[in-house]
XYZ file of C-alpha atoms in Angstrom:
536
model
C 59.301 100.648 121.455
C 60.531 96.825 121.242
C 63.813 95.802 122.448
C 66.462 95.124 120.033
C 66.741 91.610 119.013
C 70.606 90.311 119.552
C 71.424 87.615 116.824
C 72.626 84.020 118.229
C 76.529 83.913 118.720
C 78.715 82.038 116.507
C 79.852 78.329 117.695
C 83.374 79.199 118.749
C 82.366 81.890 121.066
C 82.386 80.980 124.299
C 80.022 82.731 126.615
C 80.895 82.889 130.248
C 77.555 80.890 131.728
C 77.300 78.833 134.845
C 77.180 75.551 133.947
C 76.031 72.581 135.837
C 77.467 69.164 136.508
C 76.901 66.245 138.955
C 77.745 67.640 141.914
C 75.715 70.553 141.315
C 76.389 73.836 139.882
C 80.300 74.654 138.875
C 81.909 78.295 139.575
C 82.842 79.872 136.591
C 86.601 79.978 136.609
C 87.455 83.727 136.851
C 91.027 85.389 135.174
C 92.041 86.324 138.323
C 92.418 83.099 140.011
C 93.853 81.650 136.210
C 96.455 84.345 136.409
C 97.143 84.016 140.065
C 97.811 79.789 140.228
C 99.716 80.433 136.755
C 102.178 83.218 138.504
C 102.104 81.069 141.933
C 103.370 78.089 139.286
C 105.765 80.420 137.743
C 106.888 81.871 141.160
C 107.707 78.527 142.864
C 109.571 77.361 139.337
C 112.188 80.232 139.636
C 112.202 80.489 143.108
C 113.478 77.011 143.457
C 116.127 77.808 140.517
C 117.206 81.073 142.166
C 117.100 78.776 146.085
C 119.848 76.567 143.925
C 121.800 79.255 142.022
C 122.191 81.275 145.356
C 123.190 77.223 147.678
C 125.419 76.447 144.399
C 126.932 80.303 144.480
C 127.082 80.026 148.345
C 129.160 77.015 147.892
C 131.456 78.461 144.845
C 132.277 81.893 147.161
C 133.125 79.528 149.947
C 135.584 77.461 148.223
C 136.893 80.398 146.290
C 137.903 82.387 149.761
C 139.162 78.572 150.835
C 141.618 78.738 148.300
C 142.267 81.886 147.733
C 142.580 82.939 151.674
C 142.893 80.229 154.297
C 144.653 77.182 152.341
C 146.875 80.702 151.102
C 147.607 81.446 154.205
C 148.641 78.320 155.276
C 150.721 77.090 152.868
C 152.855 80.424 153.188
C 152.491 79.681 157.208
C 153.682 76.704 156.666
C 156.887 77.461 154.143
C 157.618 79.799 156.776
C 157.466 77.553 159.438
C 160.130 75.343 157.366
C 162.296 77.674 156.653
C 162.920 78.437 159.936
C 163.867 74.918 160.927
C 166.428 75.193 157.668
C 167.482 78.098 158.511
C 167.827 76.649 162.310
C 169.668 73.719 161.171
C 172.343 75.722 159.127
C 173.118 78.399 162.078
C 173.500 74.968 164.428
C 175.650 73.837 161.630
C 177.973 77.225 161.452
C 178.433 76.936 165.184
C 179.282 73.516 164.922
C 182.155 74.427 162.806
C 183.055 77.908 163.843
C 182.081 78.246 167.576
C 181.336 82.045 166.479
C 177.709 82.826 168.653
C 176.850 84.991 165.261
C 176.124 81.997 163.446
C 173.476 80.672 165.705
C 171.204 84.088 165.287
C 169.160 82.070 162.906
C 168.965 79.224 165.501
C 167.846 81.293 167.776
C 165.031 83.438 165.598
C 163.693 79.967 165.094
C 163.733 79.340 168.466
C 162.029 82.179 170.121
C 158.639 81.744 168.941
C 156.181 81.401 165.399
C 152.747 79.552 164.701
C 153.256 75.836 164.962
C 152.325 72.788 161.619
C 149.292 71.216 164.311
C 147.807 75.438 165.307
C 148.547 75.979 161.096
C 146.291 72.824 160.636
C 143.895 73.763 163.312
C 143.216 77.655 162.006
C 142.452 76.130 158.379
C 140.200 73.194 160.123
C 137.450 76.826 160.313
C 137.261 76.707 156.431
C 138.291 73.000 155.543
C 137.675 70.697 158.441
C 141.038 67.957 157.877
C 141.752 65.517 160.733
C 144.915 63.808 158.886
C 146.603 67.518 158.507
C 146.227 68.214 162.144
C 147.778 64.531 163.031
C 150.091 65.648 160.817
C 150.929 69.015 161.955
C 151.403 67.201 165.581
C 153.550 65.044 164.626
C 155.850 67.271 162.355
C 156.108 69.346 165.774
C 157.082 66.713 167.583
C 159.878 66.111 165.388
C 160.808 69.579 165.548
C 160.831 69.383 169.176
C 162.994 65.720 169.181
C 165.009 67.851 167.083
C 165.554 70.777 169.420
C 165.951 68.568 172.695
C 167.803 65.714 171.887
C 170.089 66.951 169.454
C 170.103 70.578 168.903
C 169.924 72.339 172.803
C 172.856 69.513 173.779
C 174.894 70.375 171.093
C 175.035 74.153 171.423
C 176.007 73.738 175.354
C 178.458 70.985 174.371
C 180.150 73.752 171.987
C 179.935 75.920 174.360
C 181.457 74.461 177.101
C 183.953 72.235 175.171
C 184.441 74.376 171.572
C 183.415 73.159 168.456
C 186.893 70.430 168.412
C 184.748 68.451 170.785
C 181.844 67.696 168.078
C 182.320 63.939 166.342
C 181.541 62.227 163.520
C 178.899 60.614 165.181
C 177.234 63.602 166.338
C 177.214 65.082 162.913
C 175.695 62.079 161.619
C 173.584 61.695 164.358
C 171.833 65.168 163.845
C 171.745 64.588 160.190
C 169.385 61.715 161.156
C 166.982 63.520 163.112
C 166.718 66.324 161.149
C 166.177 63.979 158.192
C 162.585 63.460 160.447
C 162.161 66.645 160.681
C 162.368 67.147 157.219
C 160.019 63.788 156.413
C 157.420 65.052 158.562
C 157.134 68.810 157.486
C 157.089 67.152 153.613
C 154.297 65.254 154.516
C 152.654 68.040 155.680
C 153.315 70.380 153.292
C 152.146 67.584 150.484
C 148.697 66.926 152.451
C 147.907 70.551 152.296
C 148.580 71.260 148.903
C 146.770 67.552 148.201
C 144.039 70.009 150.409
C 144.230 72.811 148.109
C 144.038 70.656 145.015
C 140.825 68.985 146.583
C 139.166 72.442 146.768
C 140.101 73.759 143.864
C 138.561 70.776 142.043
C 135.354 71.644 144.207
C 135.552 75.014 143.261
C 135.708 73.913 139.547
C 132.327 71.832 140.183
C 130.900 74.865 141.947
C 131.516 77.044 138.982
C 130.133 74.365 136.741
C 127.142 73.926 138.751
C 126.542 77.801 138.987
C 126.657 77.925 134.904
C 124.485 75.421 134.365
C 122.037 76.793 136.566
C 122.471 80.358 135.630
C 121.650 78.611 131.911
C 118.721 76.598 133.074
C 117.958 79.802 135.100
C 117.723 81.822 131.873
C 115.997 79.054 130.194
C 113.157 78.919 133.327
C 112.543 83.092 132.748
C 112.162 82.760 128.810
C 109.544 79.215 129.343
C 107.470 81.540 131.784
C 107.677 84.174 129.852
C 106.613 82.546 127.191
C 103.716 80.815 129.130
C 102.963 84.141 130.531
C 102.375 85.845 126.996
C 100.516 82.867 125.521
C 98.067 82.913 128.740
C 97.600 86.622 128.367
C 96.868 86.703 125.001
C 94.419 83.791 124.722
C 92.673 84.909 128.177
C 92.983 88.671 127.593
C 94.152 89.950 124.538
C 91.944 87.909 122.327
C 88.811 88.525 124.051
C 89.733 92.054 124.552
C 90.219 92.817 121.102
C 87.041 90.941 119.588
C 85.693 92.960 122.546
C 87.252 96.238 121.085
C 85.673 95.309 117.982
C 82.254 95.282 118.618
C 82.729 98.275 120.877
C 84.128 100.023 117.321
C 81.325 98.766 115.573
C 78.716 100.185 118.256
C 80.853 103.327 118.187
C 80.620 104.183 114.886
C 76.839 104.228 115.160
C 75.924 100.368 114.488
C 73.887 100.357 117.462
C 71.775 97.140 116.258
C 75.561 95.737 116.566
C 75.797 93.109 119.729
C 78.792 93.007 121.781
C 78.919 89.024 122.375
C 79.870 88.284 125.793
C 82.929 85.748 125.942
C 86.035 85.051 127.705
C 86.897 84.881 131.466
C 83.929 86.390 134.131
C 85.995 89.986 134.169
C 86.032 90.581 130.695
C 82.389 88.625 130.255
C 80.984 91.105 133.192
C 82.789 94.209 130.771
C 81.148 92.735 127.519
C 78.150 92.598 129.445
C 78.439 96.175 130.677
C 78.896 97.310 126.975
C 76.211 95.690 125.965
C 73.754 96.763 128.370
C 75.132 100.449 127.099
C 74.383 99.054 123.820
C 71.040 98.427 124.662
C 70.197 101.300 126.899
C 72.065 103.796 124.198
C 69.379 102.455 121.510
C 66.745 102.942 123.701
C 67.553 106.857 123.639
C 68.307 107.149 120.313
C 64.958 105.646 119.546
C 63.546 108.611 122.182
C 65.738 111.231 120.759
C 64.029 110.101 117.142
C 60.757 110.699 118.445
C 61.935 113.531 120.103
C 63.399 115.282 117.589
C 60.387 114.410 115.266
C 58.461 116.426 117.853
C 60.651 119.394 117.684
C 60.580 119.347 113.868
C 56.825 119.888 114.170
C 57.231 122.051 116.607
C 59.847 124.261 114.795
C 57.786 124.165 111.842
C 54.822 125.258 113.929
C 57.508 127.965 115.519
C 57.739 129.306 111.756
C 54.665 129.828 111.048
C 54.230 131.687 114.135
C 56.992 133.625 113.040
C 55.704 134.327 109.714
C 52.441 135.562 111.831
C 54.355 137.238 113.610
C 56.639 139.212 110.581
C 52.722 139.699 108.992
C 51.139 141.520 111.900
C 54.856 143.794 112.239
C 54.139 144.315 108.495
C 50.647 145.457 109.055
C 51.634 147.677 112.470
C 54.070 149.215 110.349
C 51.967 150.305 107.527
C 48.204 149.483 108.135
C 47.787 150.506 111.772
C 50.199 153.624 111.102
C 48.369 155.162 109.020
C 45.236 155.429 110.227
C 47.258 156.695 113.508
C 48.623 159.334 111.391
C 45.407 160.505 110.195
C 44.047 160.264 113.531
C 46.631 162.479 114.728
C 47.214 165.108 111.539
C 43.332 165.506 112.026
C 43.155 165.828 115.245
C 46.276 168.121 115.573
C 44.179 170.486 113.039
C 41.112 170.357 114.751
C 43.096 171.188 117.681
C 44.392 174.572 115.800
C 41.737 175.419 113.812
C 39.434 175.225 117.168
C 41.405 175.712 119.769
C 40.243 178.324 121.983
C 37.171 178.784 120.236
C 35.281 175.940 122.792
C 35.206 175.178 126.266
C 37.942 174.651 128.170
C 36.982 170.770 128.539
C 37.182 170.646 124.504
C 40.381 171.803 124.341
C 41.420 169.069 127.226
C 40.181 166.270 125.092
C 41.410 167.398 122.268
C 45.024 167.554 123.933
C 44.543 164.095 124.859
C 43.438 162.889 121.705
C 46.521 164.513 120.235
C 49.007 162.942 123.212
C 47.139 159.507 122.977
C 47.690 159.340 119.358
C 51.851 160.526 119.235
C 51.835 157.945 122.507
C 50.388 155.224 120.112
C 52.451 155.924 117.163
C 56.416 155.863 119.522
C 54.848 152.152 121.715
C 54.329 151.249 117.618
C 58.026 152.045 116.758
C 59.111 150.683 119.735
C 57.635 147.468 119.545
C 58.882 147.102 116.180
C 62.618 147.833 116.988
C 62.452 145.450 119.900
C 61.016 142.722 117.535
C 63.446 143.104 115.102
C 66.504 142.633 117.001
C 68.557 139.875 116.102
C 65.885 138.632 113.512
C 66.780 141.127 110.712
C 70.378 140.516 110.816
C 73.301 142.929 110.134
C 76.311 142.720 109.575
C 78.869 141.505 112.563
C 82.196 143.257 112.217
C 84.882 145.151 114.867
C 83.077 147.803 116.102
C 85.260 150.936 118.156
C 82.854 151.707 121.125
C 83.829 155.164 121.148
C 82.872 155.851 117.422
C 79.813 154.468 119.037
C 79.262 156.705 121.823
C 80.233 159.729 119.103
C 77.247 158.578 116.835
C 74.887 158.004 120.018
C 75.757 161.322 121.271
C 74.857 162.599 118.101
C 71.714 161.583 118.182
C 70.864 162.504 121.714
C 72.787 165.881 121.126
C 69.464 168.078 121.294
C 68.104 166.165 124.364
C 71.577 167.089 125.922
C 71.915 170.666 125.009
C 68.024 171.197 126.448
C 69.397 169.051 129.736
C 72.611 170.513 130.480
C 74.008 167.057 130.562
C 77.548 166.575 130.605
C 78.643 162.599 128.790
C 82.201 161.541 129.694
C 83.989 158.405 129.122
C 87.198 156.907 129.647
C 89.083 154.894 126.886
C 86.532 152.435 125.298
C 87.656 149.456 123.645
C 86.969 147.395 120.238
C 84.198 144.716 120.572
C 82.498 142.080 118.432
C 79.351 143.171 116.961
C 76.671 144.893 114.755
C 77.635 148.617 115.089
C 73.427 149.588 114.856
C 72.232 147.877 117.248
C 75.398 149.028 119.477
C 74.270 152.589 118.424
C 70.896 151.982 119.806
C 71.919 150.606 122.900
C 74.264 153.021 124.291
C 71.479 155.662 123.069
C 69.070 154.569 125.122
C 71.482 153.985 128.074
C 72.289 157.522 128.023
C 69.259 158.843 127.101
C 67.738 157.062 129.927
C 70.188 158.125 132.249
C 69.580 162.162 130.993
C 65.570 161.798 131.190
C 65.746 160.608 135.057
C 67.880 162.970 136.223
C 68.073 164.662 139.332
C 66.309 168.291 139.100
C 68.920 169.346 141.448
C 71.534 168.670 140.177
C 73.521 169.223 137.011
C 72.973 165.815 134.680
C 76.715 163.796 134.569
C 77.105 160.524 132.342
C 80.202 158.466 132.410
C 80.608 155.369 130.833
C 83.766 153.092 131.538
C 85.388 149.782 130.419
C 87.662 147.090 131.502
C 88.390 143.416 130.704
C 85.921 141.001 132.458
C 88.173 138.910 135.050
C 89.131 135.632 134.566
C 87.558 135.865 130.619
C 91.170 135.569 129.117
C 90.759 138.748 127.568
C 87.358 137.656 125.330
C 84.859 139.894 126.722
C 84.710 143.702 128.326
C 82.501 144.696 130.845
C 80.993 148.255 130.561
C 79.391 150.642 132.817
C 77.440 153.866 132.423
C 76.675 155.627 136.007
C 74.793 158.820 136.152
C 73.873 160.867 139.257
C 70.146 160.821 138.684
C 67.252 159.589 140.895
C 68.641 156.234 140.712
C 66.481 152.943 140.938
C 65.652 151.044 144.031
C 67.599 147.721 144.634
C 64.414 145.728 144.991
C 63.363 146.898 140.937
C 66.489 146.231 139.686
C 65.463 142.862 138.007
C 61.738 144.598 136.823
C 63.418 147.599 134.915
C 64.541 145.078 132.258
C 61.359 143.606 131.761
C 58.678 145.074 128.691
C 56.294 147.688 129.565
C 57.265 148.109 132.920
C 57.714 151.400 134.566
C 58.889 152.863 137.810
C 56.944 155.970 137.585
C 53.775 157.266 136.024
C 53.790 158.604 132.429
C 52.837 161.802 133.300
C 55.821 162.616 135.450
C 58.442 160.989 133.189
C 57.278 159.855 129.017
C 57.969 156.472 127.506
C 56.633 153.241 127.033
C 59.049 151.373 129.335
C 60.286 149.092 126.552
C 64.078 151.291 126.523
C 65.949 149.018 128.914
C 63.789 145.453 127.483
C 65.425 146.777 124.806
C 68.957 146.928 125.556
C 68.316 143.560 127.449
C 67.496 142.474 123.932
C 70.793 144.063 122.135
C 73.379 142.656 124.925
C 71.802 138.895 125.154
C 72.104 139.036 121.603
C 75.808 139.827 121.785
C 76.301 136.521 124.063
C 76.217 139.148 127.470
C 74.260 139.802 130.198
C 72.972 143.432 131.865
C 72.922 144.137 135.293
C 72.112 147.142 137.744
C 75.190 147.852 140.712
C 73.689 147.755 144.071
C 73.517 150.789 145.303
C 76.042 153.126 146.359
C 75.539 156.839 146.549
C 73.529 158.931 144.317
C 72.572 158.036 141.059
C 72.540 154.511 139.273
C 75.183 152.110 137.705
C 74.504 149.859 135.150
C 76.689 147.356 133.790
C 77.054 144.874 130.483
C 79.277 142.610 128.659
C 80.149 142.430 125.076
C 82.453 140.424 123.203
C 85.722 140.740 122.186
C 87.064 140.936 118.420
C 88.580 137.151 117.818
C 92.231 137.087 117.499
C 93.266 135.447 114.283
């Protein structure tokens, strides 16, 4: 058988090929190192976007707690830290006036301790680092302190000591003036850290700027490799997948001359070549199935006629051989009562066997027939009740029973799938069998069972007739079933040791099998499956 010829491929398809250059041969560039530089590419891309998003967000938090927690805290700090010189100043005042020690409770809250303008300026320098606020926050405290030491401590012991008629003019005016420093230096302070807060705040601003344009070119980085992602996929994948898919759909639908053309990256090219090769090989057997097949048509064809033969010689053993039998044995039957008695005693033998040899001939010709025409002369396959069965069975064998003794029992049989005849026949000769090898001392007892067969979902039963005859050694139990053979000789038990072939014959035709039980006691135990009825 040739090999099938694949057609040349079309000019835009690409087959994957190692191709050779100047420097000698070049590696065929495989998907997998395509797809891994493109997602390296697309990797570094928005990893260097997100490395600027997250420095640019880094930089927005740390302004935002700047100004919304340090440079806070300060600038209440340092309101506080004014109002207590105020507050200082007027309680000096009131004692100035008064000479009532009440009045200088303020002076002396402002006094006994609270966070200085240069430690203020030094606690924000861990968030915004600002050498002119800390120079600034020195020097307002130094004013403070002129404050309190030249003017403010004296003052307070004068009036104490001499009463408040001893402060002047000049004294007044005098503390007026260097409070007036005080005041100049904690404004200056106070107007460098909000000049702080305005600084970053306008950083801040930036920040936020910076963080929505990058969140925007962010976005716009995903949707470009996404974008480069699909368009690489589909022309490296889904395009050579699905003209792949195609001629796999063509081969499948029984085009087998079809070719599945081998393009695209080395992965998919190695798949199209895999295809193919199944292509090829799959044509291969079909051819061999063709030729096969044309063998078994001659071959069922010569199986017919051999059949035909076959249905021809059961024709003639069931009417040409017959008769002659019959006459064989009418005559001989007559000669044997006509003339019996009158000859020797050897005469009379031969006769006999003439007469047994010719009823023996006539049952192996009935026999034979009803094993041949199971399952070729077909009946009619209905739901058969096994114990109308047995009742018809029994029926038959009711004469053979009655001259036996036998006893038949059976528990509740069930419905099966089949042709109620040849069911008739079967459990016939199972019983019948199991009443002509019984046990001369004992009292012949059939019982035939049923139950579901396990792990059969409920579609077949397993059966079981046991008797408590002679039984049948474990090492015949496969020989019993087979045609003509017997166990003992034909003048201790009569047959022609086709009754158990038979039933072999009836169950395989039902789709079950036949066993004997190992076995166990007295008597034997056979077993078979039949279907059952199909649920509609």
């Amino acid at each position: 058988m040739s090999a099938p010829v694949v057609p040349p491929m079309d000019a835009d398809v690409r087959p994957v090929v190692p191709s050779l250059s100047v420097g000698g041969p070049r590696r065929r560039v495989t998907l997998r190192r395509r797809l891994a530089t493109l997602l390296v590419v697309a990797g570094v891309v928005l990893g260097l976007v997100l490395c600027a998003a997250g420095l640019v967000f880094n930089r927005l938090a740390d302004r935002q707690d700047a100004v919304t927690g340090d440079i806070f805290q300060a600038v209440e700090a340092t309101d506080a830290a004014l109002l207590n010189l105020v507050d200082a100043e007027t309680g000096l005042r009131g004692y100035a006036l008064t000479g009532d020690p009440a009045t200088l409770e303020p002076y002396e809250q402002a006094t006994s301790g609270g966070a200085s303008f240069e430690q203020i300026a030094r606690d924000l320098g861990s968030a915004v680092d600002d050498p002119e606020l800390v120079t600034l926050g020195r020097a307002t405290d130094q004013a403070a302190q002129d404050w309190f030491t030249g003017y403010a401590e004296p003052l307070r012991q004068q009036i104490a000591t001499s009463g408040p008629q001893s402060v002047t003019a000049q004294d007044v005016e005098r503390g007026k003036a260097s409070f007036d420093k005080v005041r100049a230096a904690t404004s200056a302070f106070s107007s460098e850290l909000r000049d702080l807060r305005t600084e970053v705040r306008d950083e801040m601003r930036s920040a936020t700027r910076q963080a929505s344009i990058l969140v925007g070119l962010l976005a716009l980085a995903a949707i470009a490799v996404g974008i480069v992602l699909w368009t690489a996929l589909r022309r490296w994948v889904v395009e050579p997948l699905d003209a792949l898919a195609i001629d796999a759909r063509e081969v499948a639908d029984g085009d087998l001359t079809h070719p599945v053309v081998l393009q695209g990256h080395a992965e998919i090219a190695d798949v199209a070549g895999a295809v193919e090769s199944m292509r090829t090989t799959l044509l291969a057997q079909v051819e061999e199935v063709r030729e096969s097949h044309a063998l078994l048509e001659q071959q069922t064809e010569e199986l017919r006629r051999s059949n035909r033969d076959l249905e021809q010689f059961a024709y003639v053993a069931s009417h040409d051989l017959q008769e002659p039998l019959r006459k064989v044995a009418s005559f001989t039957q007559l000669l044997q009562k006509r003339y019996g008695g009158q000859m020797d005693e050897r005469a009379d033998q031969y006769i006999a066997f003439a007469v047994d040899g010719a009823k023996r001939m006539q049952r192996l010709i009935q026999d034979l027939l009803g094993f041949s025409r199971v399952g070729r002369v077909g009946g009619e396959v209905t739901d058969v009740p096994l114990e109308d069965v047995l009742r018809e069975a029994l029926d038959n064998l009711s004469e053979r029973i009655e001259e036996a003794g036998a006893r038949v029992t059976h528990d509740e049989l069930p419905v099966v799938r089949g042709e109620e005849p040849l069911l008739v026949q079967l459990f016939q000769n199972l019983v019948g069998n199991a009443i002509k090898f019984a046990d001369p001392d004992r009292v012949p007892h059939v019982h035939v069972s049923a139950r579901p067969v396990p792990d059969s979902g409920g579609s077949q039963w397993e059966l079981r007739c046991r008797d408590n005859g002679i039984g049948i050694d474990a090492q015949y139990a496969e020989r019993v079933f087979v045609i003509f053979q017997r166990l003992h000789p034909k003048d201790v038990y009569e047959g022609t040791g086709i009754g158990l072939a038979l039933c072999k014959k009836i169950v395989e035709f039902h789709g079950g099998h036949i066993w004997i039980d190992p076995p166990e006691g007295e008597g034997t135990s056979i077993r078979w499956t039949l279907p059952a009825p199909v649920e509609d």
